[in-house]
Short mmCIF file of C-alpha atoms in Angstrom, two decimals:
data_model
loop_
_atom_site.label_atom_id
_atom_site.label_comp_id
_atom_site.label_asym_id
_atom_site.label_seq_id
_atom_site.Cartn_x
_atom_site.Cartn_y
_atom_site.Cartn_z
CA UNK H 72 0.00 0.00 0.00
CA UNK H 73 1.50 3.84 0.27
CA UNK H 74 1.10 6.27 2.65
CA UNK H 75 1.69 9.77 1.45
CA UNK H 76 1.95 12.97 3.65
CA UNK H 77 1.82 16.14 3.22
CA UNK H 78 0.66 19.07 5.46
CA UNK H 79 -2.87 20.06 5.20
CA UNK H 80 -2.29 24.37 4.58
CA UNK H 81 0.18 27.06 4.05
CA UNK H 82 -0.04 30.85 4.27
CA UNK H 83 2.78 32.96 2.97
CA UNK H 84 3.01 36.20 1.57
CA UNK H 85 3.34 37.75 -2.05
CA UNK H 86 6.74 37.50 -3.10
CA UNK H 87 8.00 35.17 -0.49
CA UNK H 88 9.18 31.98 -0.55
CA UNK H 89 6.94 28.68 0.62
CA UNK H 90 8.01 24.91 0.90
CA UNK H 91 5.64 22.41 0.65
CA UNK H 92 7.55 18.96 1.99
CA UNK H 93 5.90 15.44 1.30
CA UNK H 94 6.84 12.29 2.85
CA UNK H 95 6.14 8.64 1.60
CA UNK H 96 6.25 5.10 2.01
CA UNK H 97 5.44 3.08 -0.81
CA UNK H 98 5.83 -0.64 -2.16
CA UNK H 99 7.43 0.50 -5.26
CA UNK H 100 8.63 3.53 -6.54
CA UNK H 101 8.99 5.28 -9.87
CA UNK H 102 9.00 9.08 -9.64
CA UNK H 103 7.51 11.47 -7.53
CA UNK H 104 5.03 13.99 -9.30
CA UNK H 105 3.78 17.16 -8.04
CA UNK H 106 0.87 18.65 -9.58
CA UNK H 107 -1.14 22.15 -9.09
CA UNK H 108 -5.00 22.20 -8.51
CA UNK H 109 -6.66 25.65 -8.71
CA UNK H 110 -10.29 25.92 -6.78
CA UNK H 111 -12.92 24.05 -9.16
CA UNK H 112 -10.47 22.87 -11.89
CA UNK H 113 -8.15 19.99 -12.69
CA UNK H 114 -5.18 18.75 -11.47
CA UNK H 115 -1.84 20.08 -13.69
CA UNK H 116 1.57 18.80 -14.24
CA UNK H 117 4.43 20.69 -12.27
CA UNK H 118 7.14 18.22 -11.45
CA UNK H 119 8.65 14.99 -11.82
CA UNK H 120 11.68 13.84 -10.03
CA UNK H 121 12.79 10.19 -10.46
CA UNK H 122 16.56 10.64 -9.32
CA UNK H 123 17.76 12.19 -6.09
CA UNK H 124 18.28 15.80 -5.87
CA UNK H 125 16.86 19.17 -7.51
CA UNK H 126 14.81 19.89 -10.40
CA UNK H 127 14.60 23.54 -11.34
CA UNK H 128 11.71 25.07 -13.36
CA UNK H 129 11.17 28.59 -13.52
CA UNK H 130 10.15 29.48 -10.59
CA UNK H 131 9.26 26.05 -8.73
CA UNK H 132 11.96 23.42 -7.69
CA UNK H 133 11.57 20.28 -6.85
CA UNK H 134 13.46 17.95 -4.65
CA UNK H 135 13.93 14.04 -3.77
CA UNK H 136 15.34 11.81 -1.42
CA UNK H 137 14.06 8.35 -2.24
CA UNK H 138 16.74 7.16 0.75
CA UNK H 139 14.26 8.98 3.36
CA UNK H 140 11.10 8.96 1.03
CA UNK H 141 10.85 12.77 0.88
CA UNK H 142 10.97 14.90 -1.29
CA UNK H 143 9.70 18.92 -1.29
CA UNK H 144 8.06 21.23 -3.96
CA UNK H 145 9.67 24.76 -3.49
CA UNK H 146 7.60 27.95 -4.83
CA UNK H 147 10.09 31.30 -5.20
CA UNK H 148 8.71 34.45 -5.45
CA UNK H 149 5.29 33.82 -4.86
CA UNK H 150 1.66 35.63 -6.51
CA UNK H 151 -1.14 35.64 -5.95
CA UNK H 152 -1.96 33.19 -8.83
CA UNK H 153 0.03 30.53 -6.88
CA UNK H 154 -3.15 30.32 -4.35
CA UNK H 155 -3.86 26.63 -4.87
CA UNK H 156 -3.82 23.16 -3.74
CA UNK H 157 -0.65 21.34 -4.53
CA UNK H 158 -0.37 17.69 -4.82
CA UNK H 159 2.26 15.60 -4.24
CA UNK H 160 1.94 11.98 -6.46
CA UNK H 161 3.80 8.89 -5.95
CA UNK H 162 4.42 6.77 -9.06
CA UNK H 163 3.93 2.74 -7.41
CA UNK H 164 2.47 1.06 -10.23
CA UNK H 165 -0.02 3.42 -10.34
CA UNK H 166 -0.39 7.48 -9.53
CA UNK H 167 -1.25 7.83 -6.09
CA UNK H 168 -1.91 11.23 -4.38
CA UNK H 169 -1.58 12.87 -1.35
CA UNK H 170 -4.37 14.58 0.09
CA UNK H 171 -2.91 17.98 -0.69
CA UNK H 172 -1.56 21.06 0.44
CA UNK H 173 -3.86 24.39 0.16
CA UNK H 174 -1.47 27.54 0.09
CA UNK H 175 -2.84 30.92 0.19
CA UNK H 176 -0.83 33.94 -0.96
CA UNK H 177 -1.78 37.10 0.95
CA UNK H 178 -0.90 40.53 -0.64
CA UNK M 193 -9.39 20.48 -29.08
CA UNK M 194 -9.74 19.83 -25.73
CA UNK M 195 -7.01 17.01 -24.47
CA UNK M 196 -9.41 14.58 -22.35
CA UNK M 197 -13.08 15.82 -22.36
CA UNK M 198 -15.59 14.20 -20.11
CA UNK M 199 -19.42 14.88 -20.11
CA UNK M 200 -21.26 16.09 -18.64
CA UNK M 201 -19.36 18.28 -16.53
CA UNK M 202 -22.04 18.85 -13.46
CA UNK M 203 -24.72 16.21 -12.27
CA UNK M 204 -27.23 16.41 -9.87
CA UNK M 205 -29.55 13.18 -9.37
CA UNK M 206 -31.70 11.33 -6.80
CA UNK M 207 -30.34 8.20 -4.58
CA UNK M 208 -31.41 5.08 -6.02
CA UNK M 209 -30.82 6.71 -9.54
CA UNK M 210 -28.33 5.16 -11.95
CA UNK M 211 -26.31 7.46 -13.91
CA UNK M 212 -23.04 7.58 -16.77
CA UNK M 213 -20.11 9.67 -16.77
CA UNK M 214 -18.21 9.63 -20.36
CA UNK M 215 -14.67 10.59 -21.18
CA UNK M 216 -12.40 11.18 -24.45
CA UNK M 217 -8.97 11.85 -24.96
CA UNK M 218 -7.34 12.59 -28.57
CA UNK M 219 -3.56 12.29 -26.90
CA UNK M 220 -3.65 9.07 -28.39
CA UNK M 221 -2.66 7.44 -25.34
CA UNK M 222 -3.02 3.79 -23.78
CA UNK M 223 -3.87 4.57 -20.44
CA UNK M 224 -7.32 6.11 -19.50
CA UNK M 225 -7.75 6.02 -15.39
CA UNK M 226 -10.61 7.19 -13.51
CA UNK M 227 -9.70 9.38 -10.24
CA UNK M 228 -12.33 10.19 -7.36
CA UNK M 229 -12.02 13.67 -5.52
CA UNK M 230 -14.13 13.74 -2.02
CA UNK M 231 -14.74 17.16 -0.45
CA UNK M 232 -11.58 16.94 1.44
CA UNK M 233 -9.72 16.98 -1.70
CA UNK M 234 -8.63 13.82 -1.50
CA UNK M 235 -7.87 11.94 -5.24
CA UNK M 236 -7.79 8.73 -5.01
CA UNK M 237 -8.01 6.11 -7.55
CA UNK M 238 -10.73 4.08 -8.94
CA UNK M 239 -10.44 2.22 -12.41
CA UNK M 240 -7.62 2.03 -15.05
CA UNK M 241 -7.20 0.99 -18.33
CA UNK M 242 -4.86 -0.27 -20.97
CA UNK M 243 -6.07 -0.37 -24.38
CA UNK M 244 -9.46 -1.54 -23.29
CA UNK M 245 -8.39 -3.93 -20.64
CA UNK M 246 -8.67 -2.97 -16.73
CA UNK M 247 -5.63 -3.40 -15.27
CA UNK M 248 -6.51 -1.74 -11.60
CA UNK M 249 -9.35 -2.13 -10.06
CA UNK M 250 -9.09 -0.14 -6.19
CA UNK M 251 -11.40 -1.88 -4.54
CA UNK M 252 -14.45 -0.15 -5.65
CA UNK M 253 -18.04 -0.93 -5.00
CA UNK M 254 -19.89 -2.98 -7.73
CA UNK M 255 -22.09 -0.66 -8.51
CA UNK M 256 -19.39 1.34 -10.45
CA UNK M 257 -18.79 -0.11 -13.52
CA UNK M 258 -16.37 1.06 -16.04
CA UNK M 259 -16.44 0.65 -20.07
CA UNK M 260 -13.85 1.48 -22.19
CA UNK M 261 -15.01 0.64 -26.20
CA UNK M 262 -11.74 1.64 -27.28
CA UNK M 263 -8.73 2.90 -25.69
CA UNK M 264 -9.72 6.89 -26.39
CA UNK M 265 -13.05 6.13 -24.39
CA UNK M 266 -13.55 5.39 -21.06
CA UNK M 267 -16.89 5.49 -19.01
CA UNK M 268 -18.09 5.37 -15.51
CA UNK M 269 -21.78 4.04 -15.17
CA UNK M 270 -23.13 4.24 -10.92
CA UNK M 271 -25.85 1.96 -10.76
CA UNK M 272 -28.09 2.72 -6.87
CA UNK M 273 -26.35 6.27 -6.37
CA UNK M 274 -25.85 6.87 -2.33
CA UNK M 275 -25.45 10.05 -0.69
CA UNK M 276 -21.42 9.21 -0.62
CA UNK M 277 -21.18 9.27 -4.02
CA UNK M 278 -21.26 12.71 -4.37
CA UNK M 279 -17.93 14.00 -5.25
CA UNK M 280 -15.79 15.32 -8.26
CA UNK M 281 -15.02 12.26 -10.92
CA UNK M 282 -12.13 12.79 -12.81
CA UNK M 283 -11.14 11.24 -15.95
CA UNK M 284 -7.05 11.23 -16.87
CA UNK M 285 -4.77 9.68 -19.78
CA UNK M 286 -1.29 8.74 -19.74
CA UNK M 287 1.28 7.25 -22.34
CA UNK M 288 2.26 4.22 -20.76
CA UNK M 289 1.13 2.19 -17.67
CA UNK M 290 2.39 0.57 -14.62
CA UNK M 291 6.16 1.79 -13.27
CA UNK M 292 6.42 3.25 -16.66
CA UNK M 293 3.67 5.42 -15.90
CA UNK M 294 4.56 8.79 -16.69
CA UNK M 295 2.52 12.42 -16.29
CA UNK M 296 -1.43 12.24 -16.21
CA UNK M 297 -3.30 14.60 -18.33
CA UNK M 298 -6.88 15.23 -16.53
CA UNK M 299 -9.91 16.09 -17.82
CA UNK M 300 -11.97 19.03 -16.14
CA UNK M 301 -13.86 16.63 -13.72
CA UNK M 302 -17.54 15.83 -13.21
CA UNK M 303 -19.53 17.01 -9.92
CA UNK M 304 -21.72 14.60 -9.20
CA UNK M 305 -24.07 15.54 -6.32
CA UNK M 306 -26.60 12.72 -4.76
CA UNK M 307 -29.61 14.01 -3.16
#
C-alpha cells in the first residue's frame, strides 16, 4: 500500500518563498510527481523527479530523497496566482496522491 | 481540441438513480484512469485501463462499472447512487502504464451531487 503525507495548509506572503515537503512510504517507486490544482479545476503537471536531488523550473523546484522517502516542492517568489492546492503523487504502479496542500498567498 | 473531455461536466440526481459519466482523450494514449475527488480533496483512484483492458481495479463498490469501447473512451456508469457518491469524478490519460507510468493529463472533472 502507500502512505503519502503532506501538510494540510500554508499561508505565505506575495513575493515570499513557501516549501511544501511530502513524505512517503510506498511498495514500489517510480517518480515522484507534483501537480497544481486551482479551486474548481483539474489537477496540472508541475514536477517529476525520479533521481535524487533538484529539479529547477522557472520558478518552482523540486526535490527528492528516495533514501528517506521525501521529497519537497519549493515555490520562489510567490503571486497571488500561486493560491492553490498542490499535490504531491507517488508513481507505485499506479499514480497515487496525497491529500494535498492548500497555500494561500496574501498581498 | 480539448485534451481529455468528459461529459457532462455537473450532475445532480436522486439516490437510487443510476447514472453515466463519459470521457475522451485525442492524446492518443493507452492509459485512461478514472480518479475520485471527495470534499476533502482527496484523489484517489478508482479504475484504469490499458487499451481496453482494466488493469486496476481499487477496490471499488460494484455498482461502479467502467467501459472502455476503445482505448480513447472510457466510461463510468453508478448503478443505486448513495449520498457518498457525491464528489468530483475525474477522468485522466497517460502514455504508458504501470512503473512506466509517466505524467497524467486530466480532464476538467464531473460534480456529481446525490440528493
Amino acid at each position: 500500500g502507500q502512505n503519502i503525507d503532506q501538510p494540510t495548509e500554508m499561508t505565505a506572503t506575495e513575493g515570499a518563498i513557501v516549501q511544501i515537503n511530502c513524505t512517503y512510504q510506498t511498495s514500489g517507486f517510480n517518480g515522484l510527481f507534483w501537480y497544481q490544482q486551482h479551486a474548481g479545476e483539474a489537477p496540472t503537471f508541475l514536477s517529476y523527479n525520479v533521481l535524487d536531488g533538484l529539479e529547477e523550473k522557472g520558478r518552482f523546484s523540486s526535490f527528492l530523497s528516495r533514501s528517506k522517502g521525501y521529497s519537497y516542492l519549493l515555490l520562489k517568489e510567490l503571486q497571488m496566482k500561486d493560491s492553490a492546492s498542490y499535490l504531491c503523487a507517488v508513481n507505485d504502479y499506479k499514480l497515487s496522491f496525497g491529500a494535498g496542500t492548500t497555500v494561500t498567498v496574501r498581498a | 481540441d480539448t485534451a481529455v473531455s468528459q461529459t457532462p461536466k455537473y450532475l445532480v440526481t436522486q439516490m437510487g438513480n443510476d447514472k453515466s459519466i463519459k470521457c475522451e482523450q485525442n492524446l492518443g494514449h493507452d492509459t485512461m484512469y478514472w480518479y475520485k475527488q471527495d470534499s476533502k480533496k482527496f484523489l484517489k483512484i478508482m479504475f484504469s485501463y490499458n487499451n481496453k483492458e482494466l488493469i486496476i481495479n481499487e477496490t471499488v463498490p460494484n455498482r461502479f462499472s467502467p467501459k472502455s469501447p476503445d482505448k480513447a473512451h472510457l466510461n463510468l456508469h453508478i448503478n443505486s447512487l448513495e449520498l457518498g457518491d457525491s464528489a468530483v469524478y475525474f477522468c485522466a490519460s497517460s502514455p504508458l502504464t504501470g512503473l512506466n507510468t509517466g505524467e497524467l493529463f486530466f480532464g476538467e472533472g464531473s460534480r456529481l451531487t446525490v440528493l
